[in-house]
mmCIF file of N, CA and C and ligand atoms in Angstrom:
data_model
loop_
_atom_site.group_PDB
_atom_site.id
_atom_site.type_symbol
_atom_site.label_atom_id
_atom_site.label_comp_id
_atom_site.label_asym_id
_atom_site.label_seq_id
_atom_site.Cartn_x
_atom_site.Cartn_y
_atom_site.Cartn_z
ATOM 1 N N UNK J 1 4.244 15.532 16.306
ATOM 2 C CA UNK J 1 2.990 16.108 15.773
ATOM 3 C C UNK J 1 3.263 16.863 14.478
ATOM 4 N N UNK J 2 2.324 16.731 13.576
ATOM 5 C CA UNK J 2 2.403 17.426 12.296
ATOM 6 C C UNK J 2 2.092 18.903 12.532
ATOM 7 N N UNK J 3 2.843 19.811 11.860
ATOM 8 C CA UNK J 3 2.499 21.236 12.015
ATOM 9 C C UNK J 3 1.106 21.515 11.433
ATOM 10 N N UNK J 4 0.420 22.421 12.057
ATOM 11 C CA UNK J 4 -0.945 22.709 11.596
ATOM 12 C C UNK J 4 -0.909 23.922 10.678
ATOM 13 N N UNK J 5 -1.199 23.673 9.421
ATOM 14 C CA UNK J 5 -1.179 24.752 8.443
ATOM 15 C C UNK J 5 -2.547 25.397 8.295
ATOM 16 N N UNK J 6 -3.562 24.679 8.743
ATOM 17 C CA UNK J 6 -4.900 25.090 8.328
ATOM 18 C C UNK J 6 -5.344 26.422 8.922
ATOM 19 N N UNK J 7 -4.753 26.788 10.099
ATOM 20 C CA UNK J 7 -5.200 28.048 10.689
ATOM 21 C C UNK J 7 -4.576 29.257 10.007
ATOM 22 N N UNK J 8 -3.511 29.025 9.235
ATOM 23 C CA UNK J 8 -2.742 30.137 8.709
ATOM 24 C C UNK J 8 -3.623 31.087 7.884
ATOM 25 N N UNK J 9 -4.402 30.531 6.988
ATOM 26 C CA UNK J 9 -5.307 31.376 6.209
ATOM 27 C C UNK J 9 -6.728 30.944 6.517
ATOM 28 N N UNK J 10 -7.410 31.730 7.320
ATOM 29 C CA UNK J 10 -8.743 31.317 7.724
ATOM 30 C C UNK J 10 -9.776 31.819 6.745
ATOM 31 N N UNK J 11 -10.783 31.001 6.525
ATOM 32 C CA UNK J 11 -11.861 31.320 5.598
ATOM 33 C C UNK J 11 -13.184 31.061 6.294
ATOM 34 N N UNK J 12 -14.187 31.728 5.820
ATOM 35 C CA UNK J 12 -15.532 31.433 6.285
ATOM 36 C C UNK J 12 -16.081 30.262 5.509
ATOM 37 N N UNK J 13 -16.766 29.401 6.208
ATOM 38 C CA UNK J 13 -17.420 28.294 5.531
ATOM 39 C C UNK J 13 -18.880 28.294 5.974
ATOM 40 N N UNK J 14 -19.744 28.602 5.041
ATOM 41 C CA UNK J 14 -21.172 28.580 5.364
ATOM 42 C C UNK J 14 -21.755 27.265 4.922
ATOM 43 N N UNK J 15 -22.495 26.657 5.762
ATOM 44 C CA UNK J 15 -23.100 25.389 5.362
ATOM 45 C C UNK J 15 -24.463 25.252 6.031
ATOM 46 N N UNK J 16 -25.365 24.581 5.341
ATOM 47 C CA UNK J 16 -26.698 24.380 5.870
ATOM 48 C C UNK J 16 -26.694 23.114 6.727
ATOM 49 N N UNK J 17 -27.222 23.204 7.925
ATOM 50 C CA UNK J 17 -27.308 22.001 8.762
ATOM 51 C C UNK J 17 -28.724 21.855 9.286
ATOM 52 N N UNK J 18 -29.042 20.662 9.704
ATOM 53 C CA UNK J 18 -30.397 20.406 10.210
ATOM 54 C C UNK J 18 -30.547 20.996 11.612
ATOM 55 N N UNK J 19 -31.804 21.166 12.016
ATOM 56 C CA UNK J 19 -32.079 21.678 13.353
ATOM 57 C C UNK J 19 -31.507 20.742 14.415
ATOM 58 N N UNK J 20 -31.653 19.435 14.149
ATOM 59 C CA UNK J 20 -31.131 18.442 15.095
ATOM 60 C C UNK J 20 -29.629 18.597 15.287
ATOM 61 N N UNK J 21 -28.937 18.763 14.157
ATOM 62 C CA UNK J 21 -27.476 18.893 14.234
ATOM 63 C C UNK J 21 -27.105 20.175 14.968
ATOM 64 N N UNK J 22 -27.849 21.255 14.682
ATOM 65 C CA UNK J 22 -27.574 22.511 15.368
ATOM 66 C C UNK J 22 -27.755 22.349 16.873
ATOM 67 N N UNK J 23 -28.869 21.709 17.264
ATOM 68 C CA UNK J 23 -29.118 21.479 18.696
ATOM 69 C C UNK J 23 -27.983 20.674 19.315
ATOM 70 N N UNK J 24 -27.589 19.623 18.598
ATOM 71 C CA UNK J 24 -26.533 18.749 19.121
ATOM 72 C C UNK J 24 -25.233 19.526 19.274
ATOM 73 N N UNK J 25 -24.921 20.349 18.270
ATOM 74 C CA UNK J 25 -23.691 21.148 18.339
ATOM 75 C C UNK J 25 -23.741 22.126 19.502
ATOM 76 N N UNK J 26 -24.883 22.779 19.656
ATOM 77 C CA UNK J 26 -25.016 23.755 20.743
ATOM 78 C C UNK J 26 -24.886 23.063 22.109
ATOM 79 N N UNK J 27 -25.539 21.901 22.221
ATOM 80 C CA UNK J 27 -25.464 21.156 23.487
ATOM 81 C C UNK J 27 -24.022 20.791 23.795
ATOM 82 N N UNK J 28 -23.341 20.248 22.761
ATOM 83 C CA UNK J 28 -21.954 19.816 22.962
ATOM 84 C C UNK J 28 -21.051 21.007 23.275
ATOM 85 N N UNK J 29 -21.297 22.143 22.605
ATOM 86 C CA UNK J 29 -20.499 23.348 22.852
ATOM 87 C C UNK J 29 -20.687 23.819 24.289
ATOM 88 N N UNK J 30 -21.928 23.767 24.752
ATOM 89 C CA UNK J 30 -22.196 24.176 26.131
ATOM 90 C C UNK J 30 -21.469 23.250 27.102
ATOM 91 N N UNK J 31 -21.556 21.949 26.779
ATOM 92 C CA UNK J 31 -20.939 20.957 27.651
ATOM 93 C C UNK J 31 -19.425 21.177 27.739
ATOM 94 N N UNK J 32 -18.819 21.493 26.596
ATOM 95 C CA UNK J 32 -17.354 21.686 26.593
ATOM 96 C C UNK J 32 -16.960 23.139 26.881
ATOM 97 N N UNK J 33 -17.947 23.995 27.112
ATOM 98 C CA UNK J 33 -17.694 25.425 27.353
ATOM 99 C C UNK J 33 -16.868 26.045 26.230
ATOM 100 N N UNK J 34 -17.308 25.792 25.005
ATOM 101 C CA UNK J 34 -16.638 26.342 23.817
ATOM 102 C C UNK J 34 -17.659 27.070 22.980
ATOM 103 N N UNK J 35 -17.222 28.101 22.224
ATOM 104 C CA UNK J 35 -18.131 28.673 21.231
ATOM 105 C C UNK J 35 -18.458 27.593 20.187
ATOM 106 N N UNK J 36 -19.666 27.629 19.644
ATOM 107 C CA UNK J 36 -20.083 26.620 18.665
ATOM 108 C C UNK J 36 -19.105 26.572 17.486
ATOM 109 N N UNK J 37 -18.674 27.782 17.034
ATOM 110 C CA UNK J 37 -17.787 27.808 15.866
ATOM 111 C C UNK J 37 -16.470 27.064 16.138
ATOM 112 N N UNK J 38 -15.962 27.216 17.370
ATOM 113 C CA UNK J 38 -14.695 26.545 17.697
ATOM 114 C C UNK J 38 -14.898 25.029 17.792
ATOM 115 N N UNK J 39 -16.037 24.657 18.354
ATOM 116 C CA UNK J 39 -16.339 23.227 18.441
ATOM 117 C C UNK J 39 -16.403 22.619 17.037
ATOM 118 N N UNK J 40 -17.119 23.313 16.130
ATOM 119 C CA UNK J 40 -17.262 22.816 14.756
ATOM 120 C C UNK J 40 -15.877 22.680 14.121
ATOM 121 N N UNK J 41 -15.054 23.717 14.329
ATOM 122 C CA UNK J 41 -13.718 23.688 13.731
ATOM 123 C C UNK J 41 -12.905 22.520 14.299
ATOM 124 N N UNK J 42 -12.982 22.332 15.614
ATOM 125 C CA UNK J 42 -12.234 21.231 16.237
ATOM 126 C C UNK J 42 -12.686 19.878 15.701
ATOM 127 N N UNK J 43 -14.015 19.749 15.576
ATOM 128 C CA UNK J 43 -14.553 18.470 15.111
ATOM 129 C C UNK J 43 -14.097 18.196 13.679
ATOM 130 N N UNK J 44 -14.166 19.250 12.834
ATOM 131 C CA UNK J 44 -13.747 19.078 11.438
ATOM 132 C C UNK J 44 -12.254 18.755 11.352
ATOM 133 N N UNK J 45 -11.465 19.494 12.154
ATOM 134 C CA UNK J 45 -10.012 19.241 12.170
ATOM 135 C C UNK J 45 -9.714 17.809 12.583
ATOM 136 N N UNK J 46 -10.410 17.394 13.623
ATOM 137 C CA UNK J 46 -10.182 16.036 14.117
ATOM 138 C C UNK J 46 -10.544 15.003 13.073
ATOM 139 N N UNK J 47 -11.674 15.227 12.392
ATOM 140 C CA UNK J 47 -12.122 14.272 11.378
ATOM 141 C C UNK J 47 -11.130 14.221 10.225
ATOM 142 N N UNK J 48 -10.649 15.403 9.800
ATOM 143 C CA UNK J 48 -9.698 15.431 8.689
ATOM 144 C C UNK J 48 -8.364 14.808 9.076
ATOM 145 N N UNK J 49 -7.888 15.118 10.285
ATOM 146 C CA UNK J 49 -6.631 14.512 10.736
ATOM 147 C C UNK J 49 -6.760 12.997 10.757
ATOM 148 N N UNK J 50 -7.905 12.526 11.212
ATOM 149 C CA UNK J 50 -8.124 11.089 11.285
ATOM 150 C C UNK J 50 -8.056 10.477 9.888
ATOM 151 N N UNK J 51 -8.750 11.125 8.941
ATOM 152 C CA UNK J 51 -8.754 10.613 7.567
ATOM 153 C C UNK J 51 -7.340 10.653 6.985
ATOM 154 N N UNK J 52 -6.650 11.796 7.189
ATOM 155 C CA UNK J 52 -5.274 11.906 6.667
ATOM 156 C C UNK J 52 -4.375 10.845 7.263
ATOM 157 N N UNK J 53 -4.491 10.658 8.578
ATOM 158 C CA UNK J 53 -3.643 9.658 9.226
ATOM 159 C C UNK J 53 -3.924 8.281 8.659
ATOM 160 N N UNK J 54 -5.207 7.974 8.472
ATOM 161 C CA UNK J 54 -5.566 6.650 7.954
ATOM 162 C C UNK J 54 -5.000 6.472 6.560
ATOM 163 N N UNK J 55 -5.166 7.491 5.712
ATOM 164 C CA UNK J 55 -4.685 7.393 4.335
ATOM 165 C C UNK J 55 -3.169 7.273 4.318
ATOM 166 N N UNK J 56 -2.498 8.153 5.095
ATOM 167 C CA UNK J 56 -1.032 8.105 5.122
ATOM 168 C C UNK J 56 -0.542 6.766 5.634
ATOM 169 N N UNK J 57 -1.165 6.281 6.703
ATOM 170 C CA UNK J 57 -0.712 5.028 7.281
ATOM 171 C C UNK J 57 -0.895 3.885 6.300
ATOM 172 N N UNK J 58 -2.070 3.809 5.664
ATOM 173 C CA UNK J 58 -2.295 2.653 4.805
ATOM 174 C C UNK J 58 -1.456 2.750 3.536
ATOM 175 N N UNK J 59 -1.275 3.966 3.010
ATOM 176 C CA UNK J 59 -0.406 4.120 1.842
ATOM 177 C C UNK J 59 1.027 3.736 2.194
ATOM 178 N N UNK J 60 1.462 4.240 3.350
ATOM 179 C CA UNK J 60 2.829 3.959 3.776
ATOM 180 C C UNK J 60 3.065 2.470 3.952
ATOM 181 N N UNK J 61 2.104 1.808 4.603
ATOM 182 C CA UNK J 61 2.254 0.370 4.845
ATOM 183 C C UNK J 61 2.282 -0.382 3.526
ATOM 184 N N UNK J 62 1.369 -0.008 2.612
ATOM 185 C CA UNK J 62 1.306 -0.700 1.321
ATOM 186 C C UNK J 62 2.609 -0.498 0.558
ATOM 187 N N UNK J 63 3.093 0.755 0.547
ATOM 188 C CA UNK J 63 4.307 1.051 -0.201
ATOM 189 C C UNK J 63 5.505 0.307 0.389
ATOM 190 N N UNK J 64 5.593 0.368 1.737
ATOM 191 C CA UNK J 64 6.722 -0.284 2.374
ATOM 192 C C UNK J 64 6.706 -1.780 2.140
ATOM 193 N N UNK J 65 5.519 -2.403 2.249
ATOM 194 C CA UNK J 65 5.509 -3.853 2.112
ATOM 195 C C UNK J 65 5.779 -4.249 0.666
ATOM 196 N N UNK J 66 5.355 -3.401 -0.286
ATOM 197 C CA UNK J 66 5.680 -3.667 -1.690
ATOM 198 C C UNK J 66 7.194 -3.584 -1.899
ATOM 199 N N UNK J 67 7.798 -2.523 -1.348
ATOM 200 C CA UNK J 67 9.244 -2.351 -1.496
ATOM 201 C C UNK J 67 9.983 -3.543 -0.909
ATOM 202 N N UNK J 68 9.535 -3.944 0.285
ATOM 203 C CA UNK J 68 10.207 -5.056 0.961
ATOM 204 C C UNK J 68 10.067 -6.327 0.127
ATOM 205 N N UNK J 69 8.846 -6.567 -0.381
ATOM 206 C CA UNK J 69 8.617 -7.774 -1.174
ATOM 207 C C UNK J 69 9.482 -7.751 -2.426
ATOM 208 N N UNK J 70 9.541 -6.583 -3.060
ATOM 209 C CA UNK J 70 10.320 -6.468 -4.294
ATOM 210 C C UNK J 70 11.810 -6.688 -3.990
ATOM 211 N N UNK J 71 12.281 -6.007 -2.934
ATOM 212 C CA UNK J 71 13.701 -6.134 -2.574
ATOM 213 C C UNK J 71 14.017 -7.579 -2.222
ATOM 214 N N UNK J 72 13.128 -8.205 -1.471
ATOM 215 C CA UNK J 72 13.359 -9.584 -1.042
ATOM 216 C C UNK J 72 13.400 -10.509 -2.248
ATOM 217 N N UNK J 73 12.448 -10.340 -3.176
ATOM 218 C CA UNK J 73 12.427 -11.274 -4.296
ATOM 219 C C UNK J 73 13.587 -10.984 -5.236
ATOM 220 N N UNK J 74 14.013 -9.720 -5.337
ATOM 221 C CA UNK J 74 15.167 -9.415 -6.175
ATOM 222 C C UNK J 74 16.430 -10.021 -5.562
ATOM 223 N N UNK J 75 16.601 -9.835 -4.255
ATOM 224 C CA UNK J 75 17.750 -10.416 -3.570
ATOM 225 C C UNK J 75 17.729 -11.922 -3.745
ATOM 226 N N UNK J 76 16.537 -12.509 -3.615
ATOM 227 C CA UNK J 76 16.399 -13.950 -3.766
ATOM 228 C C UNK J 76 16.775 -14.404 -5.157
ATOM 229 N N UNK J 77 16.343 -13.669 -6.172
ATOM 230 C CA UNK J 77 16.610 -14.057 -7.560
ATOM 231 C C UNK J 77 18.107 -14.091 -7.842
ATOM 232 N N UNK J 78 18.848 -13.168 -7.236
ATOM 233 C CA UNK J 78 20.290 -13.129 -7.475
ATOM 234 C C UNK J 78 21.014 -14.350 -6.910
ATOM 235 N N UNK J 79 20.392 -14.990 -5.914
ATOM 236 C CA UNK J 79 21.028 -16.123 -5.246
ATOM 237 C C UNK J 79 20.822 -17.427 -6.016
ATOM 238 N N UNK J 80 19.968 -17.419 -7.014
ATOM 239 C CA UNK J 80 19.518 -18.678 -7.609
ATOM 240 C C UNK J 80 20.457 -19.138 -8.715
ATOM 241 N N UNK J 81 20.865 -20.417 -8.651
ATOM 242 C CA UNK J 81 21.786 -20.943 -9.662
ATOM 243 C C UNK J 81 21.060 -21.733 -10.736
ATOM 244 N N UNK J 82 19.784 -22.047 -10.521
ATOM 245 C CA UNK J 82 19.076 -22.787 -11.562
ATOM 246 C C UNK J 82 17.586 -22.808 -11.323
ATOM 247 N N UNK J 83 16.857 -23.216 -12.355
ATOM 248 C CA UNK J 83 15.404 -23.289 -12.269
ATOM 249 C C UNK J 83 14.983 -24.695 -12.595
ATOM 250 N N UNK J 84 14.185 -25.284 -11.719
ATOM 251 C CA UNK J 84 13.747 -26.649 -11.901
ATOM 252 C C UNK J 84 12.250 -26.663 -12.160
ATOM 253 N N UNK J 85 11.895 -27.274 -13.275
ATOM 254 C CA UNK J 85 10.486 -27.307 -13.657
ATOM 255 C C UNK J 85 9.716 -28.231 -12.721
ATOM 256 N N UNK J 86 8.529 -27.815 -12.378
ATOM 257 C CA UNK J 86 7.673 -28.670 -11.548
ATOM 258 C C UNK J 86 6.215 -28.282 -11.738
ATOM 259 N N UNK J 87 5.353 -29.133 -11.196
ATOM 260 C CA UNK J 87 3.920 -28.835 -11.174
ATOM 261 C C UNK J 87 3.587 -28.416 -9.747
ATOM 262 N N UNK J 88 3.012 -27.256 -9.598
ATOM 263 C CA UNK J 88 2.699 -26.749 -8.254
ATOM 264 C C UNK J 88 1.589 -27.580 -7.614
ATOM 265 N N UNK J 89 1.766 -27.876 -6.373
ATOM 266 C CA UNK J 89 0.703 -28.548 -5.622
ATOM 267 C C UNK J 89 -0.144 -27.535 -4.875
ATOM 268 N N UNK J 90 0.393 -26.359 -4.676
ATOM 269 C CA UNK J 90 -0.408 -25.270 -4.099
ATOM 270 C C UNK J 90 -0.018 -23.980 -4.815
ATOM 271 N N UNK J 91 -0.920 -23.024 -4.752
ATOM 272 C CA UNK J 91 -0.723 -21.779 -5.482
ATOM 273 C C UNK J 91 0.518 -21.029 -5.018
ATOM 274 N N UNK J 92 1.079 -20.268 -5.924
ATOM 275 C CA UNK J 92 2.230 -19.421 -5.604
ATOM 276 C C UNK J 92 2.181 -18.239 -6.563
ATOM 277 N N UNK J 93 3.114 -17.336 -6.410
ATOM 278 C CA UNK J 93 3.184 -16.195 -7.319
ATOM 279 C C UNK J 93 4.557 -16.176 -7.958
ATOM 280 N N UNK J 94 4.596 -15.762 -9.208
ATOM 281 C CA UNK J 94 5.869 -15.639 -9.910
ATOM 282 C C UNK J 94 6.705 -14.566 -9.215
ATOM 283 N N UNK J 95 7.967 -14.875 -8.934
ATOM 284 C CA UNK J 95 8.824 -13.941 -8.210
ATOM 285 C C UNK J 95 9.211 -12.746 -9.075
ATOM 286 N N UNK J 96 9.059 -12.879 -10.386
ATOM 287 C CA UNK J 96 9.472 -11.778 -11.252
ATOM 288 C C UNK J 96 8.275 -10.928 -11.679
ATOM 289 N N UNK J 97 7.259 -11.538 -12.271
ATOM 290 C CA UNK J 97 6.132 -10.740 -12.781
ATOM 291 C C UNK J 97 4.933 -10.768 -11.831
ATOM 292 N N UNK J 98 5.036 -11.550 -10.762
ATOM 293 C CA UNK J 98 4.008 -11.600 -9.724
ATOM 294 C C UNK J 98 2.677 -12.159 -10.196
ATOM 295 N N UNK J 99 2.651 -12.844 -11.333
ATOM 296 C CA UNK J 99 1.416 -13.469 -11.792
ATOM 297 C C UNK J 99 1.063 -14.600 -10.822
ATOM 298 N N UNK J 100 -0.238 -14.807 -10.619
ATOM 299 C CA UNK J 100 -0.685 -15.884 -9.739
ATOM 300 C C UNK J 100 -0.495 -17.222 -10.439
ATOM 301 N N UNK J 101 0.102 -18.158 -9.749
ATOM 302 C CA UNK J 101 0.274 -19.500 -10.289
ATOM 303 C C UNK J 101 -0.599 -20.434 -9.457
ATOM 304 N N UNK J 102 -1.568 -21.071 -10.096
ATOM 305 C CA UNK J 102 -2.514 -21.913 -9.368
ATOM 306 C C UNK J 102 -1.928 -23.297 -9.126
ATOM 307 N N UNK J 103 -2.528 -23.992 -8.183
ATOM 308 C CA UNK J 103 -2.176 -25.398 -7.973
ATOM 309 C C UNK J 103 -2.402 -26.139 -9.289
ATOM 310 N N UNK J 104 -1.468 -27.004 -9.648
ATOM 311 C CA UNK J 104 -1.566 -27.738 -10.901
ATOM 312 C C UNK J 104 -0.855 -27.060 -12.052
ATOM 313 N N UNK J 105 -0.446 -25.815 -11.857
ATOM 314 C CA UNK J 105 0.221 -25.078 -12.931
ATOM 315 C C UNK J 105 1.694 -25.483 -13.005
ATOM 316 N N UNK J 106 2.250 -25.375 -14.224
ATOM 317 C CA UNK J 106 3.681 -25.598 -14.405
ATOM 318 C C UNK J 106 4.415 -24.349 -13.914
ATOM 319 N N UNK J 107 5.449 -24.573 -13.147
ATOM 320 C CA UNK J 107 6.238 -23.448 -12.647
ATOM 321 C C UNK J 107 7.681 -23.900 -12.532
ATOM 322 N N UNK J 108 8.537 -22.993 -12.217
ATOM 323 C CA UNK J 108 9.956 -23.301 -12.086
ATOM 324 C C UNK J 108 10.411 -22.839 -10.716
ATOM 325 N N UNK J 109 10.971 -23.774 -9.963
ATOM 326 C CA UNK J 109 11.422 -23.434 -8.625
ATOM 327 C C UNK J 109 12.880 -23.024 -8.689
ATOM 328 N N UNK J 110 13.191 -21.919 -8.064
ATOM 329 C CA UNK J 110 14.573 -21.465 -8.033
ATOM 330 C C UNK J 110 15.375 -22.291 -7.048
ATOM 331 N N UNK J 111 16.527 -22.791 -7.504
ATOM 332 C CA UNK J 111 17.410 -23.558 -6.626
ATOM 333 C C UNK J 111 18.498 -22.621 -6.150
ATOM 334 N N UNK J 112 18.651 -22.560 -4.855
ATOM 335 C CA UNK J 112 19.550 -21.579 -4.266
ATOM 336 C C UNK J 112 20.399 -22.235 -3.189
ATOM 337 N N UNK J 113 21.593 -21.715 -3.001
ATOM 338 C CA UNK J 113 22.438 -22.201 -1.905
ATOM 339 C C UNK J 113 21.875 -21.770 -0.559
ATOM 340 N N UNK J 114 21.129 -20.723 -0.593
ATOM 341 C CA UNK J 114 20.607 -20.162 0.649
ATOM 342 C C UNK J 114 19.290 -20.801 1.036
ATOM 343 N N UNK J 115 19.131 -21.023 2.324
ATOM 344 C CA UNK J 115 17.851 -21.504 2.819
ATOM 345 C C UNK J 115 16.856 -20.349 2.781
ATOM 346 N N UNK J 116 15.619 -20.674 2.692
ATOM 347 C CA UNK J 116 14.595 -19.637 2.685
ATOM 348 C C UNK J 116 13.378 -20.160 1.967
ATOM 349 N N UNK J 117 12.340 -19.344 1.941
ATOM 350 C CA UNK J 117 11.148 -19.833 1.259
ATOM 351 C C UNK J 117 11.433 -19.865 -0.243
ATOM 352 N N UNK J 118 10.902 -20.872 -0.924
ATOM 353 C CA UNK J 118 11.229 -21.058 -2.333
ATOM 354 C C UNK J 118 10.682 -19.939 -3.207
ATOM 355 N N UNK J 119 11.401 -19.647 -4.269
ATOM 356 C CA UNK J 119 10.943 -18.688 -5.272
ATOM 357 C C UNK J 119 10.520 -19.461 -6.507
ATOM 358 N N UNK J 120 9.453 -19.002 -7.126
ATOM 359 C CA UNK J 120 8.973 -19.635 -8.348
ATOM 360 C C UNK J 120 8.953 -18.627 -9.481
ATOM 361 N N UNK J 121 9.174 -19.106 -10.681
ATOM 362 C CA UNK J 121 8.971 -18.286 -11.874
ATOM 363 C C UNK J 121 7.899 -18.938 -12.727
ATOM 364 N N UNK J 122 7.147 -18.111 -13.425
ATOM 365 C CA UNK J 122 6.175 -18.631 -14.381
ATOM 366 C C UNK J 122 6.925 -19.009 -15.666
ATOM 367 N N UNK J 123 6.340 -19.863 -16.520
ATOM 368 C CA UNK J 123 7.020 -20.273 -17.756
ATOM 369 C C UNK J 123 7.428 -19.076 -18.621
ATOM 370 N N UNK J 124 6.591 -18.041 -18.665
ATOM 371 C CA UNK J 124 6.925 -16.881 -19.505
ATOM 372 C C UNK J 124 8.208 -16.212 -19.012
ATOM 373 N N UNK J 125 8.358 -16.073 -17.719
ATOM 374 C CA UNK J 125 9.555 -15.423 -17.187
ATOM 375 C C UNK J 125 10.788 -16.300 -17.398
ATOM 376 N N UNK J 126 10.624 -17.631 -17.325
ATOM 377 C CA UNK J 126 11.763 -18.514 -17.581
ATOM 378 C C UNK J 126 12.174 -18.400 -19.047
ATOM 379 N N UNK J 127 11.187 -18.341 -19.958
ATOM 380 C CA UNK J 127 11.524 -18.168 -21.379
ATOM 381 C C UNK J 127 12.288 -16.863 -21.601
ATOM 382 N N UNK J 128 11.922 -15.842 -20.811
ATOM 383 C CA UNK J 128 12.590 -14.550 -20.955
ATOM 384 C C UNK J 128 14.060 -14.612 -20.528
ATOM 385 N N UNK J 129 14.424 -15.650 -19.756
ATOM 386 C CA UNK J 129 15.836 -15.803 -19.388
ATOM 387 C C UNK J 129 16.663 -16.115 -20.624
ATOM 388 N N UNK J 130 16.016 -16.591 -21.700
ATOM 389 C CA UNK J 130 16.711 -16.896 -22.951
ATOM 390 C C UNK J 130 16.995 -18.378 -23.069
ATOM 391 N N UNK J 131 17.275 -18.834 -24.281
ATOM 392 C CA UNK J 131 17.572 -20.252 -24.494
ATOM 393 C C UNK J 131 18.915 -20.601 -23.871
ATOM 394 N N UNK J 132 19.119 -21.885 -23.571
ATOM 395 C CA UNK J 132 20.408 -22.296 -22.993
ATOM 396 C C UNK J 132 21.561 -21.919 -23.919
ATOM 397 N N UNK J 133 22.722 -21.688 -23.351
ATOM 398 C CA UNK J 133 23.883 -21.230 -24.119
ATOM 399 C C UNK J 133 24.216 -22.202 -25.246
ATOM 400 N N UNK J 134 24.057 -23.516 -25.016
ATOM 401 C CA UNK J 134 24.400 -24.523 -26.023
ATOM 402 C C UNK J 134 23.567 -24.315 -27.298
ATOM 403 N N UNK J 135 22.270 -24.033 -27.131
ATOM 404 C CA UNK J 135 21.408 -23.827 -28.302
ATOM 405 C C UNK J 135 21.888 -22.638 -29.119
ATOM 406 N N UNK J 136 22.293 -21.617 -28.416
ATOM 407 C CA UNK J 136 22.720 -20.400 -29.124
ATOM 408 C C UNK J 136 23.975 -20.686 -29.963
ATOM 409 N N UNK J 137 24.875 -21.480 -29.381
ATOM 410 C CA UNK J 137 26.106 -21.783 -30.098
ATOM 411 C C UNK J 137 25.826 -22.583 -31.373
ATOM 412 N N UNK J 138 24.883 -23.551 -31.262
ATOM 413 C CA UNK J 138 24.562 -24.383 -32.421
ATOM 414 C C UNK J 138 24.043 -23.543 -33.588
ATOM 415 N N UNK J 139 23.248 -22.524 -33.242
ATOM 416 C CA UNK J 139 22.642 -21.732 -34.313
ATOM 417 C C UNK J 139 23.620 -20.715 -34.917
ATOM 418 N N UNK J 140 24.682 -20.449 -34.188
ATOM 419 C CA UNK J 140 25.640 -19.460 -34.696
ATOM 420 C C UNK J 140 26.342 -20.004 -35.940
ATOM 421 N N UNK J 141 26.648 -19.175 -36.928
ATOM 422 C CA UNK J 141 27.273 -19.638 -38.161
ATOM 423 C C UNK J 141 28.736 -20.083 -37.958
HETATM 424 ZN ZN1 ZN M 201 6.481 -14.467 -14.340
#
């Protein structure tokens, strides 16, 4: 359980509520044998904890899955000995810049000694790998 900091410095909170809400709160307080103020505080605490938990959980999941995807694609990229040009028959994402590659698009499939799902690079990322070594030598003086 998370430590509860909120009680440490207590403040008054005045708020306008409808008659219906007041009746409902009073009824619920009677039912739970609690002062109305404590019931309100419990309800607010519960609502905030719920929101915090939801936000923390979804942020955590998103961050973790991004990290995992990044780590996986980086590990995968290191294993690749070559890139083979092809036309995609179904959509994929570039393993480096994560751009969406549609079916019919030119892409480069990473050839790896390791089995696993294929990695693709977009043409821009392949160009960023630089020209083949032979071309560079020819241009050198
Ligand atoms: Zn790319």
